[in-house]
Short mmCIF file of C-alpha atoms in Angstrom, two decimals:
data_model
loop_
_atom_site.label_atom_id
_atom_site.label_comp_id
_atom_site.label_asym_id
_atom_site.label_seq_id
_atom_site.Cartn_x
_atom_site.Cartn_y
_atom_site.Cartn_z
CA MET G 1 -2.77 91.74 119.00
CA ALA G 2 -4.49 93.55 116.17
CA GLU G 3 -2.89 94.94 112.96
CA THR G 4 -3.30 98.65 111.79
CA GLN G 5 -2.45 100.95 108.95
CA ASP G 6 -2.78 104.26 110.80
CA PRO G 7 -0.65 106.93 109.19
CA LYS G 8 0.62 108.47 112.58
CA LEU G 9 1.54 104.99 113.92
CA THR G 10 3.16 104.04 110.47
CA ARG G 11 5.28 107.52 110.56
CA PHE G 12 6.28 106.90 114.24
CA ALA G 13 7.49 103.33 113.45
CA GLN G 14 9.62 104.55 110.53
CA SER G 15 11.06 107.53 111.97
CA GLN G 16 11.33 107.30 115.61
CA LEU G 17 11.47 103.69 116.34
CA PRO G 18 14.97 103.08 115.19
CA LEU G 19 16.08 106.01 117.39
CA LEU G 20 14.24 104.65 120.38
CA ARG G 21 15.44 101.09 119.89
CA LYS G 22 19.18 102.58 119.58
CA ARG G 23 19.08 104.64 122.77
CA LEU G 24 16.85 102.68 125.14
CA ALA G 25 17.14 99.14 123.80
CA PRO G 26 13.56 98.44 124.91
CA LEU G 27 12.52 94.90 125.00
CA THR G 28 8.86 95.50 124.22
CA VAL G 29 7.12 98.52 122.48
CA VAL G 30 3.32 98.15 122.28
CA ALA G 31 1.10 100.62 120.45
CA PHE G 32 -2.59 100.70 121.64
CA GLY G 33 -5.63 102.75 121.64
CA SER G 34 -7.59 104.42 119.13
CA ARG G 35 -4.69 104.35 116.55
CA VAL G 36 -4.65 100.71 116.69
CA ARG G 37 -8.43 100.19 116.95
CA GLY G 38 -8.76 102.50 113.87
CA ASP G 39 -11.24 104.85 115.39
CA ALA G 40 -8.70 107.73 115.87
CA LEU G 41 -9.60 111.46 115.35
CA SER G 42 -6.97 113.76 113.45
CA THR G 43 -6.13 114.94 116.91
CA SER G 44 -5.80 111.58 118.66
CA ASP G 45 -2.56 110.85 120.33
CA LEU G 46 -0.50 107.76 119.80
CA ASP G 47 -0.46 105.53 122.99
CA LEU G 48 2.71 103.29 123.59
CA ILE G 49 4.09 101.16 126.24
CA LEU G 50 7.84 101.00 126.50
CA VAL G 51 9.52 98.33 128.46
CA SER G 52 13.38 98.95 129.14
CA PRO G 53 15.90 97.95 131.73
CA LEU G 54 17.27 101.39 131.30
CA PHE G 55 14.19 102.76 133.36
CA GLU G 56 15.43 100.78 136.33
CA ASN G 57 16.70 103.84 138.34
CA VAL G 58 14.59 106.69 136.82
CA PRO G 59 11.47 107.69 138.79
CA PHE G 60 8.33 106.53 137.16
CA LEU G 61 6.82 109.86 136.27
CA GLN G 62 10.33 110.95 134.74
CA ARG G 63 10.33 108.39 132.22
CA PRO G 64 7.97 109.67 129.77
CA VAL G 65 9.50 112.98 130.08
CA ALA G 66 12.95 111.74 129.35
CA VAL G 67 11.79 109.68 126.30
CA LEU G 68 9.90 112.73 124.75
CA GLU G 69 13.16 114.92 125.31
CA MET G 70 15.20 112.22 123.61
CA LEU G 71 12.81 112.14 120.27
CA ASP G 72 12.36 114.52 117.66
CA TYR G 73 8.67 114.11 117.50
CA PRO G 74 6.07 116.80 117.03
CA GLY G 75 3.97 115.67 120.05
CA GLY G 76 0.85 113.62 120.51
CA LEU G 77 2.43 110.53 122.22
CA GLU G 78 1.06 109.05 125.60
CA LEU G 79 3.64 107.05 127.17
CA LEU G 80 3.97 104.30 129.67
CA CYS G 81 7.35 103.28 130.65
CA TYR G 82 8.06 100.08 132.62
CA THR G 83 11.08 98.13 133.85
CA PRO G 84 10.76 94.52 132.78
CA ALA G 85 9.83 93.31 136.36
CA GLU G 86 7.11 96.07 136.60
CA PHE G 87 5.75 95.18 133.18
CA GLU G 88 5.50 91.59 134.29
CA ARG G 89 3.53 92.51 137.36
CA LYS G 90 1.27 94.94 135.37
CA ARG G 91 0.35 92.50 132.72
CA GLU G 92 -1.29 90.16 135.08
CA GLU G 93 -3.15 92.81 136.92
CA LEU G 94 -6.76 94.18 135.70
CA GLY G 95 -5.78 97.52 134.12
CA ILE G 96 -4.37 99.36 131.10
CA VAL G 97 -1.19 96.96 130.32
CA ARG G 98 -3.58 94.20 130.06
CA VAL G 99 -6.13 96.04 127.76
CA ALA G 100 -3.25 97.44 125.88
CA LEU G 101 -1.70 93.80 125.30
CA ALA G 102 -5.13 92.35 124.14
CA GLU G 103 -5.67 95.11 121.80
CA GLY G 104 -2.37 96.43 120.80
CA ILE G 105 0.25 95.86 118.38
CA ALA G 106 3.91 94.81 119.05
CA LEU G 107 6.29 97.29 117.21
#
């Protein structure tokens, strides 16, 4: 995985990641996309994969909404929220999770 000095990612990691870890106990948090590649515009969002067993009984499309409501963050987050079992399946498929793991950074 790559390393980054992106200010939006740094601010998120410092201000929101501790709260996320406390409330969701994520097993994995991966940042990916333009903020990690270093080609983000000032308006680019922050792309994250969150893996938590607490997503188990929450419908897939409701998970990011619940996380965004939980965080005191001004916006610009794109969240992919998986259970551990879903994440293990997705990491083997050709798709966004595999790309994110190849180019992203673990937080």
